[in-house]
mmCIF file of C-alpha atoms in Angstrom:
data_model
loop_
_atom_site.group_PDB
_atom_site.id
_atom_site.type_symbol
_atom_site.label_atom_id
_atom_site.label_comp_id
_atom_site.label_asym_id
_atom_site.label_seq_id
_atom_site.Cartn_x
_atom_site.Cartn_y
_atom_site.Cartn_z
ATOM 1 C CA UNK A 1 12.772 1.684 -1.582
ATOM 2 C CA UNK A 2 15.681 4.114 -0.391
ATOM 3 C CA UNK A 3 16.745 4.727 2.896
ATOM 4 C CA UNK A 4 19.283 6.888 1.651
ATOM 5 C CA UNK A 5 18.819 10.498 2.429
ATOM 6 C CA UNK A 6 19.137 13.118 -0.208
ATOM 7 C CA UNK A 7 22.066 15.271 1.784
ATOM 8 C CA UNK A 8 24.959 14.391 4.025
ATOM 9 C CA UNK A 9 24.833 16.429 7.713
ATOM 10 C CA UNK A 10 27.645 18.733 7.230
ATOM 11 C CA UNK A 11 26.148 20.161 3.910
ATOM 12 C CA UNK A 12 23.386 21.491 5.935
ATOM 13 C CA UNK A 13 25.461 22.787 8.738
ATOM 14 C CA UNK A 14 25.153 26.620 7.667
ATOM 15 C CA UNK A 15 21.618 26.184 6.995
ATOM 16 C CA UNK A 16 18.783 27.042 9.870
ATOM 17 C CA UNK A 17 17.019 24.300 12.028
ATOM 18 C CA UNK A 18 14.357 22.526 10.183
ATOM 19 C CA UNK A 19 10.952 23.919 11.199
ATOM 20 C CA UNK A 20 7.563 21.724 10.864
ATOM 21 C CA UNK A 21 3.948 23.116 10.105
ATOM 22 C CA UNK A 22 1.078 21.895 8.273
ATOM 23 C CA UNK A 23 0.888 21.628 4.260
ATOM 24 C CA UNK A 24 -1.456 23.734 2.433
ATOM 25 C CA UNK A 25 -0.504 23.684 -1.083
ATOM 26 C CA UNK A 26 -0.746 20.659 -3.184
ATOM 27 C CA UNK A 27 2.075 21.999 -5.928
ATOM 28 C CA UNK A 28 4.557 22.452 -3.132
ATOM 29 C CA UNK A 29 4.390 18.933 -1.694
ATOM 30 C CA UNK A 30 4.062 16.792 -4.636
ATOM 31 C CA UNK A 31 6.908 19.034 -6.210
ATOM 32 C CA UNK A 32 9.150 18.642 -2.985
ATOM 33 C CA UNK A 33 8.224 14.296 -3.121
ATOM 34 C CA UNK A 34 9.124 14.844 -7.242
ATOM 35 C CA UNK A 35 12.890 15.010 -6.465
ATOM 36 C CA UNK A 36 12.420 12.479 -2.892
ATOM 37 C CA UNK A 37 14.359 9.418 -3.049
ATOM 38 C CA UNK A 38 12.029 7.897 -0.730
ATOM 39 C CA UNK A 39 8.814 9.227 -1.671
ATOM 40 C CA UNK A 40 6.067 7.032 -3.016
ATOM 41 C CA UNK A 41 2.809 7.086 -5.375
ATOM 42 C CA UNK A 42 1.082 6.831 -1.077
ATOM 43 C CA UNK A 43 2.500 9.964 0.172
ATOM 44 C CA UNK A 44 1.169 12.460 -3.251
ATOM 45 C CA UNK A 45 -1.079 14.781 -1.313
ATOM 46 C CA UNK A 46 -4.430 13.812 -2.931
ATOM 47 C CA UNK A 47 -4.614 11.018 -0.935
ATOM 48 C CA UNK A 48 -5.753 13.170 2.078
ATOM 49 C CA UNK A 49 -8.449 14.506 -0.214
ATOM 50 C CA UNK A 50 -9.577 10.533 -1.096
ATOM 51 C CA UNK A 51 -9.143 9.472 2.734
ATOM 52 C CA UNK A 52 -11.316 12.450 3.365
ATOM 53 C CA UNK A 53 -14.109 12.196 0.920
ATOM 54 C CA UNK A 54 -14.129 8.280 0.367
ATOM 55 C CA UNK A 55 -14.253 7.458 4.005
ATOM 56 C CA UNK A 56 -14.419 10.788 6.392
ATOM 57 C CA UNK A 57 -11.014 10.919 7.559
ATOM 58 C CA UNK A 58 -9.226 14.331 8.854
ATOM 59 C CA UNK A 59 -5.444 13.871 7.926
ATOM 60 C CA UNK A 60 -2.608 16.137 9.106
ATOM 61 C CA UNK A 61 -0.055 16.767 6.102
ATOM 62 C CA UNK A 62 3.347 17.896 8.394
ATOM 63 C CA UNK A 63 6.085 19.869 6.380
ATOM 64 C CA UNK A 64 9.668 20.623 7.561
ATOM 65 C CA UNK A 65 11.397 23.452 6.058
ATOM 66 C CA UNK A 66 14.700 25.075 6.373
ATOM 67 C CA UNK A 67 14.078 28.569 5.461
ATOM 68 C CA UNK A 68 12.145 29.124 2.561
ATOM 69 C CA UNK A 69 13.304 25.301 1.279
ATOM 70 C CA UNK A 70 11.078 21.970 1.947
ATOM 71 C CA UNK A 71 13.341 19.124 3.339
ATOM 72 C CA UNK A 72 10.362 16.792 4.217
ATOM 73 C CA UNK A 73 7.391 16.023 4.759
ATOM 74 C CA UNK A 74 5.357 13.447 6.724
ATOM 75 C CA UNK A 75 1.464 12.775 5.996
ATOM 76 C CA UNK A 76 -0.653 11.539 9.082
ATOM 77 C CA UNK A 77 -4.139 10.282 9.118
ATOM 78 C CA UNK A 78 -6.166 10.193 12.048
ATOM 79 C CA UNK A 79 -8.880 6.747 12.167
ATOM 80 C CA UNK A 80 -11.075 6.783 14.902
ATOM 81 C CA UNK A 81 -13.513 4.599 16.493
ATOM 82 C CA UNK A 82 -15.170 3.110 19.307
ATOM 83 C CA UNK A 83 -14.467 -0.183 17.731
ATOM 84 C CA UNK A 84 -10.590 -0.087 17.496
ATOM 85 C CA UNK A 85 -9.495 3.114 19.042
ATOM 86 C CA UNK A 86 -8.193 6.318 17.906
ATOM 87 C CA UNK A 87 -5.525 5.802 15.459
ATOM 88 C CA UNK A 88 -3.070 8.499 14.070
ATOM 89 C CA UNK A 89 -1.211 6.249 11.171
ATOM 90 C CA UNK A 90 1.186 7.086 8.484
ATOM 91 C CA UNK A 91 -0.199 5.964 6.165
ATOM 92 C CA UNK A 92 -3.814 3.612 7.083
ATOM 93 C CA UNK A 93 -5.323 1.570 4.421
ATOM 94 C CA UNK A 94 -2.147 1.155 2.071
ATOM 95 C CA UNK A 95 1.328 -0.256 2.204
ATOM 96 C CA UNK A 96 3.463 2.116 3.694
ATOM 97 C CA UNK A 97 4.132 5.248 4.455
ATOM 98 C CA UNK A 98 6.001 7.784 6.951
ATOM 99 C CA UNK A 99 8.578 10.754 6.402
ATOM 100 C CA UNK A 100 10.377 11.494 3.826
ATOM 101 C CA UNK A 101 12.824 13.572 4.269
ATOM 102 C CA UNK A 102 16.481 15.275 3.263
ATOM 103 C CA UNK A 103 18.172 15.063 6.318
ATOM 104 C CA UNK A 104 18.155 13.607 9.714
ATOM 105 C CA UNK A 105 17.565 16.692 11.585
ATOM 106 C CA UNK A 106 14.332 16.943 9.208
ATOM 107 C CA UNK A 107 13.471 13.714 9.875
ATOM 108 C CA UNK A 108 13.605 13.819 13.976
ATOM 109 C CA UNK A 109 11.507 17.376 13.602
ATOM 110 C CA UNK A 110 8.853 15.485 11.288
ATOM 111 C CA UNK A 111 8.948 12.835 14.261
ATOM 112 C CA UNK A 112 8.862 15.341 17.369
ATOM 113 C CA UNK A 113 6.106 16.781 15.619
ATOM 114 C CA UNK A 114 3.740 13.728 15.024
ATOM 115 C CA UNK A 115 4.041 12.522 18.544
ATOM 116 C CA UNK A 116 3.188 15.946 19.518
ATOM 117 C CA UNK A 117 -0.124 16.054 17.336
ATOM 118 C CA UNK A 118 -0.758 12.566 18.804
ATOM 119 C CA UNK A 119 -0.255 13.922 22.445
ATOM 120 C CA UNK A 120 -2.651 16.702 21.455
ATOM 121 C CA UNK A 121 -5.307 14.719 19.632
ATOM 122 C CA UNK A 122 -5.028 11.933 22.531
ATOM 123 C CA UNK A 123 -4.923 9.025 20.312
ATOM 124 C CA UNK A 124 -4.643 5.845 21.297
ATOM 125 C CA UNK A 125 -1.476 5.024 19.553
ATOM 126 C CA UNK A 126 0.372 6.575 16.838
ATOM 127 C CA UNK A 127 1.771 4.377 14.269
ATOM 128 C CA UNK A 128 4.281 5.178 11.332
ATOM 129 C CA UNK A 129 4.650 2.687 8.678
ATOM 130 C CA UNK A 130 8.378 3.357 7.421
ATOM 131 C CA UNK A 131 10.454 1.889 4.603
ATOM 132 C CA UNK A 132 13.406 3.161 6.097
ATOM 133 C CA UNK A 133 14.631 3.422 9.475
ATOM 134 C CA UNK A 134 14.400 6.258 11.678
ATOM 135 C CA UNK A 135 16.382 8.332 14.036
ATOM 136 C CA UNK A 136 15.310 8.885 18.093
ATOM 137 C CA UNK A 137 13.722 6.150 20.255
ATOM 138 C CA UNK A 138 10.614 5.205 19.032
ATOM 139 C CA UNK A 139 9.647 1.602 19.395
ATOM 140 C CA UNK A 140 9.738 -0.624 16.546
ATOM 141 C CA UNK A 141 7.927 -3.869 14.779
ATOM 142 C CA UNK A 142 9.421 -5.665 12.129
ATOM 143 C CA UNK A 143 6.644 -8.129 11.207
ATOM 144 C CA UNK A 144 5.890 -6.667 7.649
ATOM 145 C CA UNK A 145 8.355 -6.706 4.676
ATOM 146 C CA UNK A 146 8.217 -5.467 0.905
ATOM 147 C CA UNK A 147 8.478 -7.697 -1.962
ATOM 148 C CA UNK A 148 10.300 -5.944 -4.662
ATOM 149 C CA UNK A 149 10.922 -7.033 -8.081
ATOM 150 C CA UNK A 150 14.420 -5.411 -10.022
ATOM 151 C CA UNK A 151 12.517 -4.660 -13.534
ATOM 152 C CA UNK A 152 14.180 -3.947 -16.807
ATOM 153 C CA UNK A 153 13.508 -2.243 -19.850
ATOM 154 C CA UNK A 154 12.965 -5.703 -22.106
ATOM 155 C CA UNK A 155 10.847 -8.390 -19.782
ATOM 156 C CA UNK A 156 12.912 -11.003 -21.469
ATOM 157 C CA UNK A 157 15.567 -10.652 -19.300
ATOM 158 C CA UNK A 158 13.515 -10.865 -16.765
ATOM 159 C CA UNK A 159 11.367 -13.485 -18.122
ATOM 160 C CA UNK A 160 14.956 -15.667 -18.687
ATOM 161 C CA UNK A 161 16.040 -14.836 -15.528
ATOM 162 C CA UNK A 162 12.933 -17.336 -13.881
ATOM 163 C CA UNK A 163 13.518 -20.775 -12.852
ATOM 164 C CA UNK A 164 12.075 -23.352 -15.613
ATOM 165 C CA UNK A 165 9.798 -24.671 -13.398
ATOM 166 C CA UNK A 166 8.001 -20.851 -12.715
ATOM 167 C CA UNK A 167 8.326 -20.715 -16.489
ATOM 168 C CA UNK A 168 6.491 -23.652 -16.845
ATOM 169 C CA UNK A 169 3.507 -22.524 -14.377
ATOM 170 C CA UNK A 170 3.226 -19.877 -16.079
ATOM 171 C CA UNK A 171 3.040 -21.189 -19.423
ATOM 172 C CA UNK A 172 0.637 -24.228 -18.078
ATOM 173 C CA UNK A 173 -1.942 -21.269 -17.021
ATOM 174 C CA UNK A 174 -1.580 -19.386 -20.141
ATOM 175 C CA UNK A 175 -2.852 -22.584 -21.362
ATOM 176 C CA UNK A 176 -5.842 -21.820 -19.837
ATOM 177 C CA UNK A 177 -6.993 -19.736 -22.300
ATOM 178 C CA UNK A 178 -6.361 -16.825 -20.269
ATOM 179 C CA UNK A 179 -6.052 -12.867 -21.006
ATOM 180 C CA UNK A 180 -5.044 -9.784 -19.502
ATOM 181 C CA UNK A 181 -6.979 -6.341 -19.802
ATOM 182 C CA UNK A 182 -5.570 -2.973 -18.508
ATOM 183 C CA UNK A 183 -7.760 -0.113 -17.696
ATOM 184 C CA UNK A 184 -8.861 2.480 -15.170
ATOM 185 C CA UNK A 185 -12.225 3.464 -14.790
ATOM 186 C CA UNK A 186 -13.943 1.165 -17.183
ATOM 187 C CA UNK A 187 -12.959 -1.637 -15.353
ATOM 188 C CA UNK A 188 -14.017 -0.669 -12.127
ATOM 189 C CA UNK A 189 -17.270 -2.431 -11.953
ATOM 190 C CA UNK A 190 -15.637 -5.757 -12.571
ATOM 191 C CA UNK A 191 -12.968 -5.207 -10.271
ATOM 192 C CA UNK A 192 -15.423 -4.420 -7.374
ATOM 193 C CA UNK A 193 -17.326 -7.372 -8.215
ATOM 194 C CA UNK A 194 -14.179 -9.623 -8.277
ATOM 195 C CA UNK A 195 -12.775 -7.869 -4.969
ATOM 196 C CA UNK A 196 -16.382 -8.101 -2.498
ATOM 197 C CA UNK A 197 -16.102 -11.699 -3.914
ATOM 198 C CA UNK A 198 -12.353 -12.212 -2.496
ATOM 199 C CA UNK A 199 -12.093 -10.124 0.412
ATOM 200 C CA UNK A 200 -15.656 -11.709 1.855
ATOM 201 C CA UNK A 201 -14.073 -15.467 0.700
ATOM 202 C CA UNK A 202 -10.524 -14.424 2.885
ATOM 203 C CA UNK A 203 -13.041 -13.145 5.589
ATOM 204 C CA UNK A 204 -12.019 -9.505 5.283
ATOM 205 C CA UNK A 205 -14.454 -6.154 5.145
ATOM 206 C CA UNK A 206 -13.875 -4.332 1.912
ATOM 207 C CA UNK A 207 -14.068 -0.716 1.486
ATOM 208 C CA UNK A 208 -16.949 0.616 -0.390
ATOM 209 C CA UNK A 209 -16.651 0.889 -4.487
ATOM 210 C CA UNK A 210 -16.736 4.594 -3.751
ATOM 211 C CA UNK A 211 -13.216 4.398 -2.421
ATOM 212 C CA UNK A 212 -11.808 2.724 -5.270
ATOM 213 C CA UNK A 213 -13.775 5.230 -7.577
ATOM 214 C CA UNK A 214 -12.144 8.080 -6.410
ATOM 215 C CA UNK A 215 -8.526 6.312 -6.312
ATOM 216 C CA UNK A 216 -8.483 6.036 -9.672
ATOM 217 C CA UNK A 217 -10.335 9.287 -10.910
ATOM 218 C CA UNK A 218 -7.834 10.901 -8.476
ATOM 219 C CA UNK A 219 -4.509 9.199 -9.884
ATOM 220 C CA UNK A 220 -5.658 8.972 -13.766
ATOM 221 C CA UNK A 221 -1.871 9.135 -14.645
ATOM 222 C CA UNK A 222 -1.018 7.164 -11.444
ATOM 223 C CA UNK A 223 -3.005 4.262 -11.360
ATOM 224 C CA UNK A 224 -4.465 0.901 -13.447
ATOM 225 C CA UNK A 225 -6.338 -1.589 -13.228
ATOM 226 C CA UNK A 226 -5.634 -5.519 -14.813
ATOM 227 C CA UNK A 227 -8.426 -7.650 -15.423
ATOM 228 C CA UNK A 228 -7.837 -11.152 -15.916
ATOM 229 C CA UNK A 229 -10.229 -13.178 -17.771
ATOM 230 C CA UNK A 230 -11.286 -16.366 -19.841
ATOM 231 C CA UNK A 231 -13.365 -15.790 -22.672
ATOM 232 C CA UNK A 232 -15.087 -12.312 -20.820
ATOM 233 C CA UNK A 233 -15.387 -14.140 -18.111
ATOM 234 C CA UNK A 234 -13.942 -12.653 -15.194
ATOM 235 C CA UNK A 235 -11.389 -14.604 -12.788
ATOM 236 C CA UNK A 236 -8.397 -12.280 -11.221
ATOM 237 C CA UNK A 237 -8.160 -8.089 -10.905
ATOM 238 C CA UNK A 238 -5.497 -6.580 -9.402
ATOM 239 C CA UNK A 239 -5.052 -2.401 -9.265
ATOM 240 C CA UNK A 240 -1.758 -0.751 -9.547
ATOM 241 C CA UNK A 241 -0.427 2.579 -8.498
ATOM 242 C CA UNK A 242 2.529 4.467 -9.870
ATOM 243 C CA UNK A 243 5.249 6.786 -9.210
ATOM 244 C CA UNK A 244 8.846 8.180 -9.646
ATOM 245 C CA UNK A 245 9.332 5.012 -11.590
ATOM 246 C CA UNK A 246 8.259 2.494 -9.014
ATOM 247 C CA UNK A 247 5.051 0.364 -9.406
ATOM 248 C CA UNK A 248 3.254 -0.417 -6.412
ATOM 249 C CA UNK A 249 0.513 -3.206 -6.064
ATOM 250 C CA UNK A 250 -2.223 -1.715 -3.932
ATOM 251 C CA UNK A 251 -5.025 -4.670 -4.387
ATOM 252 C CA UNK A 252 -5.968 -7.507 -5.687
ATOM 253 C CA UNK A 253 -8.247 -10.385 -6.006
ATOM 254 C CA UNK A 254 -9.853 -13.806 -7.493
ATOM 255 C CA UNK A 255 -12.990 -15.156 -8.251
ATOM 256 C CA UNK A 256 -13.542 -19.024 -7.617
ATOM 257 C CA UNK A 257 -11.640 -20.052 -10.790
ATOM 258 C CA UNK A 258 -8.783 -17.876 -9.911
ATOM 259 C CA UNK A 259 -6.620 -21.060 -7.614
ATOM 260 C CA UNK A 260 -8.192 -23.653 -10.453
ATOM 261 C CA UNK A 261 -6.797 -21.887 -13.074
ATOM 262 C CA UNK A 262 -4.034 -20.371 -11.540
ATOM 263 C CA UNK A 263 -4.320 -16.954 -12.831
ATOM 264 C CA UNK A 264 -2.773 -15.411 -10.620
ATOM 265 C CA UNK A 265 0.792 -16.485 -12.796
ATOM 266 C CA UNK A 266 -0.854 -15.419 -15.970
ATOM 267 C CA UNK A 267 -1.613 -11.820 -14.386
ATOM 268 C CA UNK A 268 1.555 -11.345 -12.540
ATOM 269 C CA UNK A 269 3.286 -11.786 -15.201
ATOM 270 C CA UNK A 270 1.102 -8.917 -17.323
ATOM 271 C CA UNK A 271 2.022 -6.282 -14.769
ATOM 272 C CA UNK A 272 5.380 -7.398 -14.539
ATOM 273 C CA UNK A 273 5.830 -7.048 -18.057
ATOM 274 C CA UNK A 274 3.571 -3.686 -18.654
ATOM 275 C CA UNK A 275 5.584 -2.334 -15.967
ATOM 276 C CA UNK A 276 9.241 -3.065 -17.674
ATOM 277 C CA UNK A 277 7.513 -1.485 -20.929
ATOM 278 C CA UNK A 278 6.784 1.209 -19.285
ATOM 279 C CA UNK A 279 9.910 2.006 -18.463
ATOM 280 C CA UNK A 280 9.476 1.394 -14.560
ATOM 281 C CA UNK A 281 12.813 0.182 -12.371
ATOM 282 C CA UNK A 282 11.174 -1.398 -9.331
ATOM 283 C CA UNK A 283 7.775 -3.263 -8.830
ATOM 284 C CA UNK A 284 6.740 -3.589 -4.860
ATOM 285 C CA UNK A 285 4.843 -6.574 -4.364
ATOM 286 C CA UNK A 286 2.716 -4.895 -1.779
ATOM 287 C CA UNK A 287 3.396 -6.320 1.414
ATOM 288 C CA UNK A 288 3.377 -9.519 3.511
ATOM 289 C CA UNK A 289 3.933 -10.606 6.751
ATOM 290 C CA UNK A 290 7.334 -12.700 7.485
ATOM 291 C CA UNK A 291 8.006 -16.272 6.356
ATOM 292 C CA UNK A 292 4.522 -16.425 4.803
ATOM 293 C CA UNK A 293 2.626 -18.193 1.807
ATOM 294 C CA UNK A 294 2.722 -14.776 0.029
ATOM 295 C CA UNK A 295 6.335 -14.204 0.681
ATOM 296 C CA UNK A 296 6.647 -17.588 -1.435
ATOM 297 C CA UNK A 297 4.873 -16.997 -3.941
ATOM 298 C CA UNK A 298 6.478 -13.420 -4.725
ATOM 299 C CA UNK A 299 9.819 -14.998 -4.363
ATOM 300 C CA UNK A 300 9.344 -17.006 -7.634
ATOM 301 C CA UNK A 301 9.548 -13.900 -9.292
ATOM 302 C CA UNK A 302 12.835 -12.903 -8.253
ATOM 303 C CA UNK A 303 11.415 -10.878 -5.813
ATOM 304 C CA UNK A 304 13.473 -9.765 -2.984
ATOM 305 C CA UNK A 305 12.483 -9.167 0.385
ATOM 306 C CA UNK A 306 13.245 -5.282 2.113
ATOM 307 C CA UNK A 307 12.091 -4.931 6.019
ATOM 308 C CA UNK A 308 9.191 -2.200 6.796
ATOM 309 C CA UNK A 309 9.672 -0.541 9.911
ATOM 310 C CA UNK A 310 6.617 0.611 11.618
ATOM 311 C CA UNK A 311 7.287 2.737 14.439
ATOM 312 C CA UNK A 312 4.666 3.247 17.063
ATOM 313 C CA UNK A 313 4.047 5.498 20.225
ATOM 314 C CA UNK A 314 1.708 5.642 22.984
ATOM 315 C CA UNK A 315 0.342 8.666 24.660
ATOM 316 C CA UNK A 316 0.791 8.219 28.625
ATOM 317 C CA UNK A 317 1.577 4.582 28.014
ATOM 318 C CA UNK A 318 5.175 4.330 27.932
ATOM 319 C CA UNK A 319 6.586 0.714 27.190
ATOM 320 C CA UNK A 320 3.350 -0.142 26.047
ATOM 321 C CA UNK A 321 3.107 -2.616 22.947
ATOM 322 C CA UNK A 322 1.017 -1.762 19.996
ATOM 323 C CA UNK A 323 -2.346 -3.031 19.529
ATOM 324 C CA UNK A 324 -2.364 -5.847 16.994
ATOM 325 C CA UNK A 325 -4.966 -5.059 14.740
ATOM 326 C CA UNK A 326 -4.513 -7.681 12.155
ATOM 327 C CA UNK A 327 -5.648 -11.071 11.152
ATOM 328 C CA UNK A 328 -3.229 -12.728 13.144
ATOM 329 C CA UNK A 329 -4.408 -11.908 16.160
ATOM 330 C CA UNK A 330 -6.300 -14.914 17.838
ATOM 331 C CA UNK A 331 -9.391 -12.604 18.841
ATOM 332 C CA UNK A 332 -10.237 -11.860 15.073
ATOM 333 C CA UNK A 333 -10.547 -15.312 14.334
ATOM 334 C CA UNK A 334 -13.975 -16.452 14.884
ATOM 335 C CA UNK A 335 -14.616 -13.194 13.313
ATOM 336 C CA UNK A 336 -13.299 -13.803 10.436
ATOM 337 C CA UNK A 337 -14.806 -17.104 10.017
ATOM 338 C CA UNK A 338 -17.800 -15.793 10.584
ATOM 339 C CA UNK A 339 -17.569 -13.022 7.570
ATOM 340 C CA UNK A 340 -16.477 -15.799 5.288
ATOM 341 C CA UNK A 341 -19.793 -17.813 6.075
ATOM 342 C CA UNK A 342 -21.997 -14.177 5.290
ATOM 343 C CA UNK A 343 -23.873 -13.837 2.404
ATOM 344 C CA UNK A 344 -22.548 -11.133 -0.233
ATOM 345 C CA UNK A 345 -24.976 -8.573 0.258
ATOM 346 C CA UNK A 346 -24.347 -8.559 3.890
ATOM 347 C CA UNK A 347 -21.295 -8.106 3.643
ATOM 348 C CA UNK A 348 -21.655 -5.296 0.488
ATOM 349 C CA UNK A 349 -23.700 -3.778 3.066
ATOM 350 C CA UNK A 350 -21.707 -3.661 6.561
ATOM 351 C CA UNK A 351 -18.779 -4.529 5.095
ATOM 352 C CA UNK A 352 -17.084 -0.791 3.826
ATOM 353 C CA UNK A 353 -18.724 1.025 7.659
ATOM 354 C CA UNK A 354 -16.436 -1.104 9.301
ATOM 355 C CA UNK A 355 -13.437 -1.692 6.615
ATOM 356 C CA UNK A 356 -12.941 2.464 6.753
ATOM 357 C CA UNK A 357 -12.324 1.911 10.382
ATOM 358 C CA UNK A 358 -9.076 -0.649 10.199
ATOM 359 C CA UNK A 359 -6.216 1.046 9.316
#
């Protein structure tokens, strides 16, 4: 994750103001995020396409140009309901996302110009899920962090570079009689199955297999899915995007068997060690919440931890904290208790209408 922008200010001095509108060609804003430090596999322009389809989301793709030239870009999505609000995030329902952009003065146009769709649209709150920081006087949390593995081109290094004892857990589950698949498409069905199974268990809505369909017919070159198993039978899935040469764990999830076993060391390791093959230079761990049991367990893969920065404004509410939609908040508890207690086609069933609705 860079924070670095791509030109110093007084390169650009001779150059007009940045100027934002909205995107309207695909080729032009995946080209511009092609040669983007900071651009990742979340901010390709398809995804408005899946958030739209998949889940019947409007999304507001912002440019900046100087001239003729495109020095950033910032895609917005716009959730709303009467259940949490009206939400304009960048980006809802993955990791991270916000601008990316050249220069500072593209970045605080990019900026301007999201708080003045979210004035206009009257959301709620508008919420910008950065990797980097960014200029002007936006509020900020710092709650969430990245996980990032260093990867190399031979997984041995990497693979030497673990503590015995992680070597050991990991050899202990291989024990197992364990196995790794990687696919796309033909996996799907198993993957849904092993996800409704997880999400329901951790008390969590999951989208609908729809979503995930599209994701990876979308992102064919982009995306893959691991299947972990024991003798065909089915215990840990995770699915993986890709980009610029950085891998970045979207989802994942166990069956019962997944803590007995402990697969999850078995397929960790698997992506880790596809990814170094395939000639990637940074895995992201998806991403956790401060000091907690996930942050642990990512660190014994010589993971280190990089701040998110997710910026946040409210319309007419200045000084006003953002709404904590997450499952630390005490309100969601007996909430989520409850969903954990639901059957599994009650939650296949109301589970996606309301999981397309938390950002």
């Amino acid at each position: 994750m860079s924070s670095a922008l791509t030109h110093p200010e007084s390169s650009l001095s001779h150059l007009p103001a940045p100027v934002v509108s909205e995107a309207s060609e695909r080729a032009e804003w995946d080209g511009y995020l092609a040669r983007c430090p900071s651009a990742s596999f979340y901010h390709l322009y398809d995804w408005k396409e899946v958030n739209s389809a998949a889940l019947g989301h409007r999304s507001f793709y912002l440019v900046a140009r100087r001239g003729d030239v495109v020095t950033g870009v910032l895609p917005l999505t716009l959730v709303s309901s009467r259940l949490f609000g009206k939400i304009l995030c960048s980006l809802p329902f993955v990791n991270f996302g916000g601008p990316c952009a050249d220069d500072t003065d593209s970045q605080r146009a990019l900026l301007d110009a999201a708080v003045a769709k979210a004035e206009a649209l009257q959301v709620d709150y508008l919420e910008l899920r950065s990797t980097q920081t960014l200029p002007g006087e936006l509020p900020v949390s710092l709650r969430k962090i990245s996980m990032t593995i260093a990867l190399n081109a031979d997984p041995d290094v990497l693979w030497n570079g673990y503590t015995s004892k992680h070597r050991k857990n990991v050899k202990r589950a291989y024990k197992h009689g364990l196995e790794v698949r990687k696919g796309g498409l033909d996996l799907l069905p198993v993957f849904y199955q092993m996800m409704e199974q997880s999400w329901r268990n951790l008390g969590t809505p999951l989208y609908g297999r729809d979503y995930f369909e599209r994701v990876l017919r979308t992102f064919p070159e982009h995306s893959s899915v691991f299947l972990c198993h024991r003798n065909n039978e089915p215990v840990a899935v995770a699915l993986t995007g890709y980009f610029n040469g950085v891998v970045e764990g979207l989802w994942a999830g166990g069956g019962l068997l997944a803590r007995q076993l402990d697969a999850n060391f078995v397929l960790y390791w698997e992506m880790i060690r596809d990814a170094c093959l395939r000639g990637c230079h940074s895995f992201h761990l998806g991403r956790s919440t401060a000091d907690s049991g996930g942050e642990d367990f990512k660190r014994r893969w010589n993971a280190e931890s990089q701040q998110l920065y997710w910026y946040y404004h409210r319309p007419g509410q200045p000084g006003a904290a953002m709404p904590a939609l997450n499952v630390d908040n005490p309100k969601y508890r007996l909430a989520i208790a409850t969903w954990r207690r639901l059957p599994l086609p009650v939650t296949r069933l109301i589970g996606p209408p309301v999981a397309r609705l938390i950002p």
